[in-house]
Amino acid sequence: MIKLLRIDDRLIHGQVAFAWTKYLGINCMLVANDLVVNDELKKMMLNLAKPPGVKLILLSVADAVSFLNGEESEKYTTFVLVDKAADALSLCQGTKRIPSVNVGGMRMSEGKRMISPAVAVDDADIQAFEQMASMGVEVEVRQVPTEKKKTITELIG
């Protein structure tokens, strides 16, 4: 069962490892990222950052779609993490099992604009969010679970 998909360009860090994991009651974190699966240093760092007692699975985006649609994923209560909106859209298009997308952290860079204190987006991000919303997936913005949800449509106008 997928509890939540989160977009956070830091992937696993304190808010994710402790606040979100406890709130969601998960036993598995799945990081779907094409670069991380080929970077031994990043894999080691993510393994060190995961909370104790939670299984960490690191897969490419395509392999994550296969995993999430397979029977093996049924034995886990899973928190899926990606670092960009395009990967979240690929997962939503690849499986119908994602009920909600949380946008938690997307840093500012050239061509982006801030829509919340921790989320900066460009036109491609907005298109990805709109596509997810049109598929019936809830897309909301908040850094920690105790914050009030704001829908992405409220923030991008």
Short mmCIF file of C-alpha atoms in Angstrom, two decimals:
data_model
loop_
_atom_site.label_atom_id
_atom_site.label_comp_id
_atom_site.label_asym_id
_atom_site.label_seq_id
_atom_site.Cartn_x
_atom_site.Cartn_y
_atom_site.Cartn_z
CA MET A 1 0.00 0.00 0.00
CA ILE A 2 1.33 3.41 -0.95
CA LYS A 3 0.63 5.93 1.79
CA LEU A 4 2.07 9.00 0.06
CA LEU A 5 4.41 10.13 -2.68
CA ARG A 6 6.56 13.12 -1.72
CA ILE A 7 8.56 15.41 -3.97
CA ASP A 8 11.60 16.64 -2.06
CA ASP A 9 14.89 17.45 -3.74
CA ARG A 10 16.75 16.42 -0.58
CA LEU A 11 14.99 13.02 -0.62
CA ILE A 12 15.59 11.70 2.93
CA HIS A 13 16.39 14.20 5.72
CA GLY A 14 15.18 14.89 9.25
CA GLN A 15 11.60 15.97 8.42
CA VAL A 16 11.15 12.99 6.13
CA ALA A 17 12.91 10.43 8.30
CA PHE A 18 11.14 11.29 11.52
CA ALA A 19 8.06 13.51 11.14
CA TRP A 20 6.61 11.96 7.98
CA THR A 21 7.58 8.36 8.75
CA LYS A 22 5.93 8.48 12.17
CA TYR A 23 2.86 10.32 10.86
CA LEU A 24 2.30 7.87 8.00
CA GLY A 25 3.07 4.73 10.01
CA ILE A 26 5.11 3.27 7.16
CA ASN A 27 7.52 0.35 7.14
CA CYS A 28 9.15 1.04 3.76
CA MET A 29 10.66 4.05 2.01
CA LEU A 30 11.04 3.79 -1.76
CA VAL A 31 13.35 6.32 -3.39
CA ALA A 32 12.65 6.44 -7.13
CA ASN A 33 15.55 8.22 -8.79
CA ASP A 34 17.55 7.38 -11.91
CA LEU A 35 20.73 9.02 -10.64
CA VAL A 36 20.78 7.63 -7.11
CA VAL A 37 20.62 4.00 -8.26
CA ASN A 38 23.99 4.48 -9.99
CA ASP A 39 25.70 6.49 -7.24
CA GLU A 40 27.17 4.35 -4.45
CA LEU A 41 27.93 7.36 -2.23
CA LYS A 42 24.35 8.66 -2.40
CA LYS A 43 23.00 5.17 -1.75
CA MET A 44 25.17 4.90 1.36
CA MET A 45 24.10 8.37 2.57
CA LEU A 46 20.39 7.58 2.10
CA ASN A 47 20.79 4.30 3.98
CA LEU A 48 22.38 6.22 6.87
CA ALA A 49 19.57 8.80 6.84
CA LYS A 50 16.65 6.35 6.91
CA PRO A 51 14.93 5.78 10.23
CA PRO A 52 15.64 2.54 12.06
CA GLY A 53 13.18 -0.27 11.46
CA VAL A 54 12.15 1.03 8.04
CA LYS A 55 13.18 -0.81 4.87
CA LEU A 56 14.78 1.40 2.21
CA ILE A 57 14.39 0.47 -1.45
CA LEU A 58 16.30 2.43 -4.10
CA LEU A 59 15.09 1.99 -7.69
CA SER A 60 15.10 3.80 -11.02
CA VAL A 61 11.78 5.45 -11.86
CA ALA A 62 10.92 2.69 -14.37
CA ASP A 63 11.81 -0.07 -11.89
CA ALA A 64 9.79 1.73 -9.19
CA VAL A 65 6.71 1.58 -11.42
CA SER A 66 7.21 -2.17 -11.86
CA PHE A 67 7.74 -2.67 -8.12
CA LEU A 68 4.67 -0.62 -7.16
CA ASN A 69 2.49 -2.60 -9.58
CA GLY A 70 3.87 -5.94 -8.40
CA GLU A 71 2.79 -8.27 -5.63
CA GLU A 72 5.93 -7.72 -3.54
CA SER A 73 4.93 -4.12 -2.83
CA GLU A 74 1.71 -5.37 -1.20
CA LYS A 75 3.61 -6.49 1.91
CA TYR A 76 4.79 -2.95 2.65
CA THR A 77 3.19 0.29 3.75
CA THR A 78 5.26 2.54 1.53
CA PHE A 79 6.33 6.18 1.46
CA VAL A 80 7.60 7.01 -2.04
CA LEU A 81 10.18 9.77 -2.49
CA VAL A 82 11.24 11.51 -5.68
CA ASP A 83 13.23 14.70 -6.21
CA LYS A 84 11.29 16.28 -9.07
CA ALA A 85 7.77 16.72 -10.39
CA ALA A 86 8.52 14.91 -13.66
CA ASP A 87 9.40 11.71 -11.78
CA ALA A 88 6.23 12.01 -9.67
CA LEU A 89 4.19 12.32 -12.87
CA SER A 90 5.92 9.25 -14.37
CA LEU A 91 5.02 7.23 -11.29
CA CYS A 92 1.41 8.46 -11.30
CA GLN A 93 1.12 7.56 -14.98
CA GLY A 94 2.70 4.15 -14.36
CA THR A 95 0.53 3.03 -11.46
CA LYS A 96 -2.95 3.87 -10.28
CA ARG A 97 -1.96 3.14 -6.68
CA ILE A 98 -0.77 6.66 -5.77
CA PRO A 99 -3.57 8.49 -3.95
CA SER A 100 -1.77 11.68 -3.05
CA VAL A 101 1.37 13.66 -3.89
CA ASN A 102 2.96 15.91 -1.29
CA VAL A 103 5.24 18.66 -2.58
CA GLY A 104 7.62 19.29 0.28
CA GLY A 105 10.82 20.79 -1.01
CA MET A 106 11.92 22.09 -4.40
CA ARG A 107 14.75 24.56 -4.20
CA MET A 108 15.01 27.81 -6.14
CA SER A 109 17.04 27.80 -9.33
CA GLU A 110 17.15 29.79 -12.56
CA GLY A 111 13.76 29.97 -14.27
CA LYS A 112 11.79 29.03 -11.16
CA ARG A 113 9.52 31.08 -8.92
CA MET A 114 8.67 30.54 -5.27
CA ILE A 115 5.09 29.41 -4.56
CA SER A 116 5.70 28.62 -0.88
CA PRO A 117 8.65 29.09 1.49
CA ALA A 118 10.14 25.71 0.44
CA VAL A 119 8.81 25.16 -3.09
CA ALA A 120 10.02 26.79 -6.31
CA VAL A 121 8.55 25.74 -9.64
CA ASP A 122 8.95 26.33 -13.36
CA ASP A 123 6.48 25.84 -16.20
CA ALA A 124 7.37 22.15 -16.61
CA ASP A 125 6.70 21.52 -12.90
CA ILE A 126 3.33 23.27 -13.16
CA GLN A 127 2.38 21.18 -16.20
CA ALA A 128 3.32 18.00 -14.32
CA PHE A 129 1.22 19.06 -11.30
CA GLU A 130 -1.74 19.89 -13.54
CA GLN A 131 -1.50 16.50 -15.24
CA MET A 132 -1.42 14.68 -11.90
CA ALA A 133 -4.42 16.68 -10.67
CA SER A 134 -6.33 15.91 -13.89
CA MET A 135 -5.73 12.20 -13.19
CA GLY A 136 -7.53 12.58 -9.86
CA VAL A 137 -4.36 12.58 -7.74
CA GLU A 138 -4.40 15.00 -4.83
CA VAL A 139 -1.38 17.35 -5.11
CA GLU A 140 -0.73 19.29 -1.92
CA VAL A 141 2.07 21.40 -0.49
CA ARG A 142 3.39 21.26 3.07
CA GLN A 143 6.76 20.63 4.61
CA VAL A 144 5.66 18.69 7.68
CA PRO A 145 2.48 16.72 8.44
CA THR A 146 1.34 19.16 11.14
CA GLU A 147 1.02 22.03 8.63
CA LYS A 148 -2.30 22.73 6.97
CA LYS A 149 -2.49 21.29 3.46
CA LYS A 150 -2.52 23.77 0.60
CA THR A 151 -3.51 22.44 -2.79
CA ILE A 152 -1.11 23.08 -5.61
CA THR A 153 -3.88 24.82 -7.56
CA GLU A 154 -4.25 27.37 -4.73
CA LEU A 155 -0.58 28.23 -5.00
CA ILE A 156 -0.02 28.28 -8.75
CA GLY A 157 -3.23 30.20 -9.36
#
